[in-house]
């Protein structure tokens, strides 16, 4: 009997040890499934970007995802592409998300902008009063639409803020062989896209906008899409981080982390779906890994 009791006790002990060993082996699997970001030395990452990425609501979705996955804290400064590029040039930002390819090139060529990557695109559109007093809806292309606005002396509200949208608008006036500066019908708002749309809506004038911001604010505007679809209206976004070798205070690792995040497969999928549930169409189209558009 004593031997049987000792044997039973021994078997119970062995069972407990085997159970404990299994529990220990499975613990790392549990930990591996947790997506906890590793601690980082410098948490703050300054992103200088265009107002369209903020006004459209895209950054409201991407910011928490970036912070959760990387452990960094994103500080967003939405100032328009021109001002964002100047911030990068002075080392006042860690990473840039902008949409004026011709102006971006100078920063990349100087070595200040590095890891320059194509992220996404949407398009610009010409919007104005639904009754279209200048008749731009019937124009054969964007250049003719701009000419019609000038010929009719119809109010055109420009952002006038050196943003990517403003730069593109000036290119279109140039293609139409028109200099709108100083013209009575041409008003420069000096504001972001959302505010400029509101001014154009209140004054029943024309303006050029990125499609994402227009759709995001459409319900509050008395403006209709009157010209769209031309190749000249393509709106391309790139991301780049500021070279830490040029500026001591730049968070190079944090900036690079944001670049990697924006071109990752998961983020590109989020970008491609953004807006579909609310507007029935995406506000941006993912382009990471593609040839330049």
PDB file of C-alpha atoms in Angstrom:
ATOM      1  CA  UNK A   1       0.000   0.000   0.000  1.00  0.00           C
ATOM      2  CA  UNK A   2       2.820   2.350   0.932  1.00  0.00           C
ATOM      3  CA  UNK A   3       4.533   1.667  -2.385  1.00  0.00           C
ATOM      4  CA  UNK A   4       1.289   2.358  -4.266  1.00  0.00           C
ATOM      5  CA  UNK A   5       0.797   5.633  -2.397  1.00  0.00           C
ATOM      6  CA  UNK A   6       4.371   6.733  -3.199  1.00  0.00           C
ATOM      7  CA  UNK A   7       3.871   5.818  -6.843  1.00  0.00           C
ATOM      8  CA  UNK A   8       0.639   7.824  -7.067  1.00  0.00           C
ATOM      9  CA  UNK A   9       2.319  10.831  -5.420  1.00  0.00           C
ATOM     10  CA  UNK A  10       5.241  10.598  -7.852  1.00  0.00           C
ATOM     11  CA  UNK A  11       2.902  10.477 -10.849  1.00  0.00           C
ATOM     12  CA  UNK A  12       0.992  13.524  -9.579  1.00  0.00           C
ATOM     13  CA  UNK A  13       4.240  15.463  -9.179  1.00  0.00           C
ATOM     14  CA  UNK A  14       5.377  14.559 -12.683  1.00  0.00           C
ATOM     15  CA  UNK A  15       2.009  15.627 -14.114  1.00  0.00           C
ATOM     16  CA  UNK A  16       2.270  19.017 -12.416  1.00  0.00           C
ATOM     17  CA  UNK A  17       5.794  19.547 -13.748  1.00  0.00           C
ATOM     18  CA  UNK A  18       4.749  18.675 -17.312  1.00  0.00           C
ATOM     19  CA  UNK A  19       1.756  21.068 -17.068  1.00  0.00           C
ATOM     20  CA  UNK A  20       3.961  23.898 -15.794  1.00  0.00           C
ATOM     21  CA  UNK A  21       6.466  23.291 -18.574  1.00  0.00           C
ATOM     22  CA  UNK A  22       3.765  23.497 -21.230  1.00  0.00           C
ATOM     23  CA  UNK A  23       2.447  26.747 -19.772  1.00  0.00           C
ATOM     24  CA  UNK A  24       5.941  28.264 -19.896  1.00  0.00           C
ATOM     25  CA  UNK A  25       6.422  27.186 -23.499  1.00  0.00           C
ATOM     26  CA  UNK A  26       3.143  28.801 -24.596  1.00  0.00           C
ATOM     27  CA  UNK A  27       3.783  32.095 -22.798  1.00  0.00           C
ATOM     28  CA  UNK A  28       6.137  33.498 -25.477  1.00  0.00           C
ATOM     29  CA  UNK A  29       3.475  32.824 -28.138  1.00  0.00           C
ATOM     30  CA  UNK A  30       1.062  34.991 -26.180  1.00  0.00           C
ATOM     31  CA  UNK A  31       3.650  37.769 -25.976  1.00  0.00           C
ATOM     32  CA  UNK A  32       4.465  37.467 -29.670  1.00  0.00           C
ATOM     33  CA  UNK A  33       0.860  38.160 -30.559  1.00  0.00           C
ATOM     34  CA  UNK A  34       0.913  41.487 -28.744  1.00  0.00           C
ATOM     35  CA  UNK A  35       1.722  44.425 -31.043  1.00  0.00           C
ATOM     36  CA  UNK A  36       3.492  46.541 -28.498  1.00  0.00           C
ATOM     37  CA  UNK A  37       5.923  49.109 -29.874  1.00  0.00           C
ATOM     38  CA  UNK A  38       9.475  49.053 -28.586  1.00  0.00           C
ATOM     39  CA  UNK A  39      10.544  52.052 -26.485  1.00  0.00           C
ATOM     40  CA  UNK A  40      12.208  54.815 -28.523  1.00  0.00           C
ATOM     41  CA  UNK A  41      14.792  57.358 -27.411  1.00  0.00           C
ATOM     42  CA  UNK A  42      13.187  60.455 -28.956  1.00  0.00           C
ATOM     43  CA  UNK A  43       9.416  60.040 -29.111  1.00  0.00           C
ATOM     44  CA  UNK A  44       8.377  63.242 -30.894  1.00  0.00           C
ATOM     45  CA  UNK A  45       8.199  63.221 -34.698  1.00  0.00           C
ATOM     46  CA  UNK A  46       7.308  66.496 -36.424  1.00  0.00           C
ATOM     47  CA  UNK A  47       5.357  66.023 -39.650  1.00  0.00           C
ATOM     48  CA  UNK A  48       5.033  69.056 -41.942  1.00  0.00           C
ATOM     49  CA  UNK A  49       2.303  68.474 -44.500  1.00  0.00           C
ATOM     50  CA  UNK A  50      -0.314  69.979 -46.749  1.00  0.00           C
ATOM     51  CA  UNK A  51      -3.705  70.950 -45.342  1.00  0.00           C
ATOM     52  CA  UNK A  52      -5.496  68.488 -47.638  1.00  0.00           C
ATOM     53  CA  UNK A  53      -4.202  65.462 -45.730  1.00  0.00           C
ATOM     54  CA  UNK A  54      -5.642  66.955 -42.553  1.00  0.00           C
ATOM     55  CA  UNK A  55      -8.837  68.557 -43.918  1.00  0.00           C
ATOM     56  CA  UNK A  56      -9.787  65.278 -45.622  1.00  0.00           C
ATOM     57  CA  UNK A  57      -9.543  63.424 -42.304  1.00  0.00           C
ATOM     58  CA  UNK A  58      -6.868  60.988 -43.530  1.00  0.00           C
ATOM     59  CA  UNK A  59      -4.346  61.904 -40.837  1.00  0.00           C
ATOM     60  CA  UNK A  60      -6.985  61.439 -38.143  1.00  0.00           C
ATOM     61  CA  UNK A  61      -7.004  57.777 -39.165  1.00  0.00           C
ATOM     62  CA  UNK A  62      -3.277  57.305 -39.791  1.00  0.00           C
ATOM     63  CA  UNK A  63      -1.853  59.125 -36.755  1.00  0.00           C
ATOM     64  CA  UNK A  64      -3.086  56.672 -34.076  1.00  0.00           C
ATOM     65  CA  UNK A  65      -2.011  53.717 -36.227  1.00  0.00           C
ATOM     66  CA  UNK A  66       1.500  55.112 -36.596  1.00  0.00           C
ATOM     67  CA  UNK A  67       1.823  55.874 -32.896  1.00  0.00           C
ATOM     68  CA  UNK A  68       0.536  52.450 -31.859  1.00  0.00           C
ATOM     69  CA  UNK A  69       2.867  50.560 -34.180  1.00  0.00           C
ATOM     70  CA  UNK A  70       6.041  52.571 -33.606  1.00  0.00           C
ATOM     71  CA  UNK A  71       5.889  54.140 -30.143  1.00  0.00           C
ATOM     72  CA  UNK A  72       6.493  57.614 -31.599  1.00  0.00           C
ATOM     73  CA  UNK A  73       4.252  60.641 -31.012  1.00  0.00           C
ATOM     74  CA  UNK A  74       3.348  62.431 -34.241  1.00  0.00           C
ATOM     75  CA  UNK A  75       3.138  66.226 -34.128  1.00  0.00           C
ATOM     76  CA  UNK A  76       1.307  67.398 -37.249  1.00  0.00           C
ATOM     77  CA  UNK A  77       1.866  70.857 -38.728  1.00  0.00           C
ATOM     78  CA  UNK A  78      -0.494  71.354 -41.683  1.00  0.00           C
ATOM     79  CA  UNK A  79       0.767  74.442 -43.486  1.00  0.00           C
ATOM     80  CA  UNK A  80       0.619  73.744 -47.200  1.00  0.00           C
ATOM     81  CA  UNK A  81       3.361  72.204 -49.314  1.00  0.00           C
ATOM     82  CA  UNK A  82       5.390  75.379 -49.882  1.00  0.00           C
ATOM     83  CA  UNK A  83       5.681  76.126 -46.168  1.00  0.00           C
ATOM     84  CA  UNK A  84       6.256  72.437 -45.380  1.00  0.00           C
ATOM     85  CA  UNK A  85       9.186  72.306 -47.810  1.00  0.00           C
ATOM     86  CA  UNK A  86      10.670  75.444 -46.225  1.00  0.00           C
ATOM     87  CA  UNK A  87      10.390  73.816 -42.804  1.00  0.00           C
ATOM     88  CA  UNK A  88      12.285  70.831 -44.152  1.00  0.00           C
ATOM     89  CA  UNK A  89      14.907  73.074 -45.725  1.00  0.00           C
ATOM     90  CA  UNK A  90      15.534  74.697 -42.326  1.00  0.00           C
ATOM     91  CA  UNK A  91      15.497  71.439 -40.375  1.00  0.00           C
ATOM     92  CA  UNK A  92      12.294  72.446 -38.556  1.00  0.00           C
ATOM     93  CA  UNK A  93      10.508  69.177 -39.361  1.00  0.00           C
ATOM     94  CA  UNK A  94      11.502  65.522 -39.259  1.00  0.00           C
ATOM     95  CA  UNK A  95       9.381  64.289 -42.161  1.00  0.00           C
ATOM     96  CA  UNK A  96       7.325  65.809 -44.995  1.00  0.00           C
ATOM     97  CA  UNK A  97       4.150  64.610 -46.725  1.00  0.00           C
ATOM     98  CA  UNK A  98       3.637  66.915 -49.704  1.00  0.00           C
ATOM     99  CA  UNK A  99       2.155  67.181 -53.206  1.00  0.00           C
ATOM    100  CA  UNK A 100       4.194  69.490 -55.436  1.00  0.00           C
ATOM    101  CA  UNK A 101       6.680  67.215 -57.264  1.00  0.00           C
ATOM    102  CA  UNK A 102       8.503  69.978 -59.149  1.00  0.00           C
ATOM    103  CA  UNK A 103       9.190  71.937 -55.949  1.00  0.00           C
ATOM    104  CA  UNK A 104      10.066  68.793 -53.985  1.00  0.00           C
ATOM    105  CA  UNK A 105      12.857  67.927 -56.428  1.00  0.00           C
ATOM    106  CA  UNK A 106      15.092  70.792 -55.267  1.00  0.00           C
ATOM    107  CA  UNK A 107      14.990  69.579 -51.659  1.00  0.00           C
ATOM    108  CA  UNK A 108      15.818  66.016 -52.684  1.00  0.00           C
ATOM    109  CA  UNK A 109      18.633  67.138 -55.013  1.00  0.00           C
ATOM    110  CA  UNK A 110      20.175  69.185 -52.187  1.00  0.00           C
ATOM    111  CA  UNK A 111      20.382  66.094 -49.976  1.00  0.00           C
ATOM    112  CA  UNK A 112      18.051  67.559 -47.350  1.00  0.00           C
ATOM    113  CA  UNK A 113      15.143  65.328 -48.354  1.00  0.00           C
ATOM    114  CA  UNK A 114      15.985  61.619 -48.209  1.00  0.00           C
ATOM    115  CA  UNK A 115      14.086  58.338 -48.622  1.00  0.00           C
ATOM    116  CA  UNK A 116      11.856  60.149 -51.113  1.00  0.00           C
ATOM    117  CA  UNK A 117       8.912  57.860 -51.854  1.00  0.00           C
ATOM    118  CA  UNK A 118       5.703  57.920 -53.863  1.00  0.00           C
ATOM    119  CA  UNK A 119       2.732  57.406 -51.517  1.00  0.00           C
ATOM    120  CA  UNK A 120      -0.624  58.086 -53.209  1.00  0.00           C
ATOM    121  CA  UNK A 121      -2.568  60.274 -55.583  1.00  0.00           C
ATOM    122  CA  UNK A 122      -5.970  61.737 -56.149  1.00  0.00           C
ATOM    123  CA  UNK A 123      -6.878  64.617 -58.425  1.00  0.00           C
ATOM    124  CA  UNK A 124      -7.684  68.295 -58.508  1.00  0.00           C
ATOM    125  CA  UNK A 125     -11.067  69.507 -59.649  1.00  0.00           C
ATOM    126  CA  UNK A 126     -12.530  72.874 -60.639  1.00  0.00           C
ATOM    127  CA  UNK A 127     -15.636  73.697 -58.638  1.00  0.00           C
ATOM    128  CA  UNK A 128     -18.042  76.602 -58.725  1.00  0.00           C
ATOM    129  CA  UNK A 129     -21.705  77.658 -58.695  1.00  0.00           C
ATOM    130  CA  UNK A 130     -24.056  74.995 -60.031  1.00  0.00           C
ATOM    131  CA  UNK A 131     -25.376  77.400 -62.705  1.00  0.00           C
ATOM    132  CA  UNK A 132     -21.788  77.799 -63.996  1.00  0.00           C
ATOM    133  CA  UNK A 133     -21.883  81.459 -65.192  1.00  0.00           C
ATOM    134  CA  UNK A 134     -18.539  81.134 -67.012  1.00  0.00           C
ATOM    135  CA  UNK A 135     -19.618  77.959 -68.824  1.00  0.00           C
ATOM    136  CA  UNK A 136     -16.527  75.957 -67.911  1.00  0.00           C
ATOM    137  CA  UNK A 137     -18.422  72.655 -67.811  1.00  0.00           C
ATOM    138  CA  UNK A 138     -18.479  72.653 -71.618  1.00  0.00           C
ATOM    139  CA  UNK A 139     -14.761  73.429 -71.973  1.00  0.00           C
ATOM    140  CA  UNK A 140     -12.740  70.847 -73.896  1.00  0.00           C
ATOM    141  CA  UNK A 141      -9.903  70.887 -71.341  1.00  0.00           C
ATOM    142  CA  UNK A 142      -8.703  72.634 -68.186  1.00  0.00           C
ATOM    143  CA  UNK A 143      -6.809  75.361 -70.058  1.00  0.00           C
ATOM    144  CA  UNK A 144      -9.970  76.361 -71.926  1.00  0.00           C
ATOM    145  CA  UNK A 145     -11.918  76.335 -68.638  1.00  0.00           C
ATOM    146  CA  UNK A 146      -9.420  78.762 -67.103  1.00  0.00           C
ATOM    147  CA  UNK A 147      -9.685  81.017 -70.181  1.00  0.00           C
ATOM    148  CA  UNK A 148     -13.471  81.084 -69.915  1.00  0.00           C
ATOM    149  CA  UNK A 149     -13.288  82.205 -66.262  1.00  0.00           C
ATOM    150  CA  UNK A 150     -10.900  85.028 -67.213  1.00  0.00           C
ATOM    151  CA  UNK A 151     -12.911  86.105 -70.267  1.00  0.00           C
ATOM    152  CA  UNK A 152     -16.153  86.274 -68.270  1.00  0.00           C
ATOM    153  CA  UNK A 153     -14.433  88.009 -65.350  1.00  0.00           C
ATOM    154  CA  UNK A 154     -16.050  85.419 -63.063  1.00  0.00           C
ATOM    155  CA  UNK A 155     -14.836  85.389 -59.466  1.00  0.00           C
ATOM    156  CA  UNK A 156     -12.026  82.906 -58.860  1.00  0.00           C
ATOM    157  CA  UNK A 157     -10.856  82.312 -55.290  1.00  0.00           C
ATOM    158  CA  UNK A 158      -7.233  81.181 -55.099  1.00  0.00           C
ATOM    159  CA  UNK A 159      -5.571  79.735 -52.024  1.00  0.00           C
ATOM    160  CA  UNK A 160      -2.710  82.163 -52.621  1.00  0.00           C
ATOM    161  CA  UNK A 161      -0.612  80.442 -49.954  1.00  0.00           C
ATOM    162  CA  UNK A 162       2.228  78.798 -51.938  1.00  0.00           C
ATOM    163  CA  UNK A 163       0.707  75.390 -51.216  1.00  0.00           C
ATOM    164  CA  UNK A 164       0.858  72.454 -53.604  1.00  0.00           C
ATOM    165  CA  UNK A 165      -2.665  73.291 -54.752  1.00  0.00           C
ATOM    166  CA  UNK A 166      -1.735  76.939 -55.317  1.00  0.00           C
ATOM    167  CA  UNK A 167       1.373  75.921 -57.286  1.00  0.00           C
ATOM    168  CA  UNK A 168      -0.716  73.639 -59.495  1.00  0.00           C
ATOM    169  CA  UNK A 169      -3.301  76.388 -60.045  1.00  0.00           C
ATOM    170  CA  UNK A 170      -0.571  78.813 -61.190  1.00  0.00           C
ATOM    171  CA  UNK A 171       0.702  76.151 -63.616  1.00  0.00           C
ATOM    172  CA  UNK A 172      -2.782  75.908 -65.111  1.00  0.00           C
ATOM    173  CA  UNK A 173      -3.064  79.692 -65.564  1.00  0.00           C
ATOM    174  CA  UNK A 174       0.338  79.618 -67.282  1.00  0.00           C
ATOM    175  CA  UNK A 175      -0.806  76.827 -69.625  1.00  0.00           C
ATOM    176  CA  UNK A 176      -3.812  79.004 -70.486  1.00  0.00           C
ATOM    177  CA  UNK A 177      -1.491  82.005 -71.173  1.00  0.00           C
ATOM    178  CA  UNK A 178      -3.232  84.079 -68.505  1.00  0.00           C
ATOM    179  CA  UNK A 179      -1.729  86.109 -65.672  1.00  0.00           C
ATOM    180  CA  UNK A 180      -4.510  86.504 -63.085  1.00  0.00           C
ATOM    181  CA  UNK A 181      -2.467  88.566 -60.618  1.00  0.00           C
ATOM    182  CA  UNK A 182      -4.056  91.919 -59.902  1.00  0.00           C
ATOM    183  CA  UNK A 183      -7.220  91.141 -61.848  1.00  0.00           C
ATOM    184  CA  UNK A 184     -10.421  92.327 -60.178  1.00  0.00           C
ATOM    185  CA  UNK A 185     -12.051  88.910 -60.552  1.00  0.00           C
ATOM    186  CA  UNK A 186      -9.100  87.091 -58.937  1.00  0.00           C
ATOM    187  CA  UNK A 187      -9.093  86.866 -55.138  1.00  0.00           C
ATOM    188  CA  UNK A 188      -6.271  85.331 -53.081  1.00  0.00           C
ATOM    189  CA  UNK A 189      -7.514  83.915 -49.795  1.00  0.00           C
ATOM    190  CA  UNK A 190      -4.136  83.145 -48.216  1.00  0.00           C
ATOM    191  CA  UNK A 191      -5.853  80.201 -46.514  1.00  0.00           C
ATOM    192  CA  UNK A 192      -5.921  76.417 -46.409  1.00  0.00           C
ATOM    193  CA  UNK A 193      -8.129  74.395 -48.704  1.00  0.00           C
ATOM    194  CA  UNK A 194     -11.077  74.087 -46.350  1.00  0.00           C
ATOM    195  CA  UNK A 195     -11.261  77.828 -45.688  1.00  0.00           C
ATOM    196  CA  UNK A 196     -10.816  78.643 -49.387  1.00  0.00           C
ATOM    197  CA  UNK A 197     -13.704  76.368 -50.320  1.00  0.00           C
ATOM    198  CA  UNK A 198     -15.897  78.099 -47.758  1.00  0.00           C
ATOM    199  CA  UNK A 199     -15.038  81.541 -49.182  1.00  0.00           C
ATOM    200  CA  UNK A 200     -15.759  80.399 -52.740  1.00  0.00           C
ATOM    201  CA  UNK A 201     -19.045  78.892 -51.582  1.00  0.00           C
ATOM    202  CA  UNK A 202     -20.151  82.030 -49.749  1.00  0.00           C
ATOM    203  CA  UNK A 203     -19.224  84.314 -52.653  1.00  0.00           C
ATOM    204  CA  UNK A 204     -20.388  81.854 -55.334  1.00  0.00           C
ATOM    205  CA  UNK A 205     -17.061  81.891 -57.097  1.00  0.00           C
ATOM    206  CA  UNK A 206     -14.861  79.283 -58.752  1.00  0.00           C
ATOM    207  CA  UNK A 207     -11.841  77.605 -57.179  1.00  0.00           C
ATOM    208  CA  UNK A 208      -9.533  74.645 -57.630  1.00  0.00           C
ATOM    209  CA  UNK A 209      -9.407  72.001 -54.912  1.00  0.00           C
ATOM    210  CA  UNK A 210      -8.166  68.497 -54.295  1.00  0.00           C
ATOM    211  CA  UNK A 211     -11.064  66.057 -54.567  1.00  0.00           C
ATOM    212  CA  UNK A 212     -10.572  64.643 -51.043  1.00  0.00           C
ATOM    213  CA  UNK A 213     -11.117  67.950 -49.237  1.00  0.00           C
ATOM    214  CA  UNK A 214     -14.093  68.801 -51.439  1.00  0.00           C
ATOM    215  CA  UNK A 215     -15.814  65.480 -50.767  1.00  0.00           C
ATOM    216  CA  UNK A 216     -15.083  65.717 -47.047  1.00  0.00           C
ATOM    217  CA  UNK A 217     -16.788  69.153 -46.898  1.00  0.00           C
ATOM    218  CA  UNK A 218     -19.291  68.821 -49.732  1.00  0.00           C
ATOM    219  CA  UNK A 219     -22.378  68.797 -47.505  1.00  0.00           C
ATOM    220  CA  UNK A 220     -21.511  72.278 -46.188  1.00  0.00           C
ATOM    221  CA  UNK A 221     -20.739  73.809 -49.589  1.00  0.00           C
ATOM    222  CA  UNK A 222     -22.817  75.316 -52.386  1.00  0.00           C
ATOM    223  CA  UNK A 223     -20.315  74.316 -55.046  1.00  0.00           C
ATOM    224  CA  UNK A 224     -20.535  71.747 -57.834  1.00  0.00           C
ATOM    225  CA  UNK A 225     -17.774  69.848 -59.657  1.00  0.00           C
ATOM    226  CA  UNK A 226     -17.551  71.499 -63.067  1.00  0.00           C
ATOM    227  CA  UNK A 227     -14.264  70.296 -64.544  1.00  0.00           C
ATOM    228  CA  UNK A 228     -12.408  67.066 -63.785  1.00  0.00           C
ATOM    229  CA  UNK A 229     -10.506  64.161 -65.299  1.00  0.00           C
ATOM    230  CA  UNK A 230      -7.729  65.929 -67.236  1.00  0.00           C
ATOM    231  CA  UNK A 231      -4.214  64.534 -66.819  1.00  0.00           C
ATOM    232  CA  UNK A 232      -3.099  68.055 -65.906  1.00  0.00           C
ATOM    233  CA  UNK A 233      -5.245  67.787 -62.766  1.00  0.00           C
ATOM    234  CA  UNK A 234      -3.444  64.756 -61.321  1.00  0.00           C
ATOM    235  CA  UNK A 235      -2.465  65.323 -57.661  1.00  0.00           C
ATOM    236  CA  UNK A 236       0.551  63.261 -56.534  1.00  0.00           C
ATOM    237  CA  UNK A 237       1.783  62.887 -52.940  1.00  0.00           C
ATOM    238  CA  UNK A 238       5.291  61.967 -51.817  1.00  0.00           C
ATOM    239  CA  UNK A 239       6.827  61.427 -48.400  1.00  0.00           C
ATOM    240  CA  UNK A 240      10.443  62.074 -47.391  1.00  0.00           C
ATOM    241  CA  UNK A 241      12.320  62.438 -44.156  1.00  0.00           C
ATOM    242  CA  UNK A 242      14.747  65.260 -43.434  1.00  0.00           C
ATOM    243  CA  UNK A 243      18.412  64.255 -43.436  1.00  0.00           C
ATOM    244  CA  UNK A 244      19.663  64.144 -39.810  1.00  0.00           C
ATOM    245  CA  UNK A 245      23.231  64.604 -41.064  1.00  0.00           C
ATOM    246  CA  UNK A 246      22.253  68.130 -42.135  1.00  0.00           C
ATOM    247  CA  UNK A 247      20.598  69.123 -38.846  1.00  0.00           C
ATOM    248  CA  UNK A 248      21.484  67.979 -35.331  1.00  0.00           C
ATOM    249  CA  UNK A 249      17.967  68.393 -33.933  1.00  0.00           C
ATOM    250  CA  UNK A 250      16.189  66.350 -36.604  1.00  0.00           C
ATOM    251  CA  UNK A 251      14.761  63.046 -35.412  1.00  0.00           C
ATOM    252  CA  UNK A 252      16.138  60.938 -38.245  1.00  0.00           C
ATOM    253  CA  UNK A 253      14.971  57.579 -36.924  1.00  0.00           C
ATOM    254  CA  UNK A 254      11.468  58.896 -36.218  1.00  0.00           C
ATOM    255  CA  UNK A 255      11.220  60.514 -39.651  1.00  0.00           C
ATOM    256  CA  UNK A 256      12.347  57.324 -41.370  1.00  0.00           C
ATOM    257  CA  UNK A 257       9.827  55.344 -39.294  1.00  0.00           C
ATOM    258  CA  UNK A 258       7.027  57.524 -40.694  1.00  0.00           C
ATOM    259  CA  UNK A 259       8.259  57.061 -44.266  1.00  0.00           C
ATOM    260  CA  UNK A 260       8.348  53.279 -43.771  1.00  0.00           C
ATOM    261  CA  UNK A 261       4.900  53.385 -42.200  1.00  0.00           C
ATOM    262  CA  UNK A 262       3.367  55.340 -45.104  1.00  0.00           C
ATOM    263  CA  UNK A 263       4.670  52.960 -47.785  1.00  0.00           C
ATOM    264  CA  UNK A 264       3.930  49.772 -45.835  1.00  0.00           C
ATOM    265  CA  UNK A 265       1.370  47.343 -47.222  1.00  0.00           C
ATOM    266  CA  UNK A 266      -0.950  47.801 -44.221  1.00  0.00           C
ATOM    267  CA  UNK A 267      -1.010  51.610 -44.487  1.00  0.00           C
ATOM    268  CA  UNK A 268      -1.456  51.513 -48.251  1.00  0.00           C
ATOM    269  CA  UNK A 269      -4.503  49.326 -47.711  1.00  0.00           C
ATOM    270  CA  UNK A 270      -5.943  51.846 -45.221  1.00  0.00           C
ATOM    271  CA  UNK A 271      -5.347  54.684 -47.707  1.00  0.00           C
ATOM    272  CA  UNK A 272      -7.088  52.761 -50.496  1.00  0.00           C
ATOM    273  CA  UNK A 273     -10.195  52.198 -48.380  1.00  0.00           C
ATOM    274  CA  UNK A 274     -10.358  55.630 -46.777  1.00  0.00           C
ATOM    275  CA  UNK A 275     -13.587  57.429 -47.666  1.00  0.00           C
ATOM    276  CA  UNK A 276     -15.318  54.518 -49.406  1.00  0.00           C
ATOM    277  CA  UNK A 277     -17.784  53.877 -46.572  1.00  0.00           C
ATOM    278  CA  UNK A 278     -18.848  57.531 -46.404  1.00  0.00           C
ATOM    279  CA  UNK A 279     -18.516  58.801 -49.981  1.00  0.00           C
ATOM    280  CA  UNK A 280     -18.798  55.620 -52.037  1.00  0.00           C
ATOM    281  CA  UNK A 281     -15.308  56.157 -53.447  1.00  0.00           C
ATOM    282  CA  UNK A 282     -11.773  56.386 -52.045  1.00  0.00           C
ATOM    283  CA  UNK A 283     -10.389  59.866 -51.408  1.00  0.00           C
ATOM    284  CA  UNK A 284      -6.847  58.740 -52.251  1.00  0.00           C
ATOM    285  CA  UNK A 285      -5.330  55.957 -54.345  1.00  0.00           C
ATOM    286  CA  UNK A 286      -2.271  54.089 -52.941  1.00  0.00           C
ATOM    287  CA  UNK A 287       0.850  54.187 -55.122  1.00  0.00           C
ATOM    288  CA  UNK A 288       3.785  52.946 -52.997  1.00  0.00           C
ATOM    289  CA  UNK A 289       6.177  50.799 -55.042  1.00  0.00           C
ATOM    290  CA  UNK A 290       4.894  52.062 -58.394  1.00  0.00           C
ATOM    291  CA  UNK A 291       6.829  53.943 -61.020  1.00  0.00           C
ATOM    292  CA  UNK A 292       6.321  57.724 -60.896  1.00  0.00           C
ATOM    293  CA  UNK A 293       2.917  58.690 -62.295  1.00  0.00           C
TER     294      UNK A 293
END
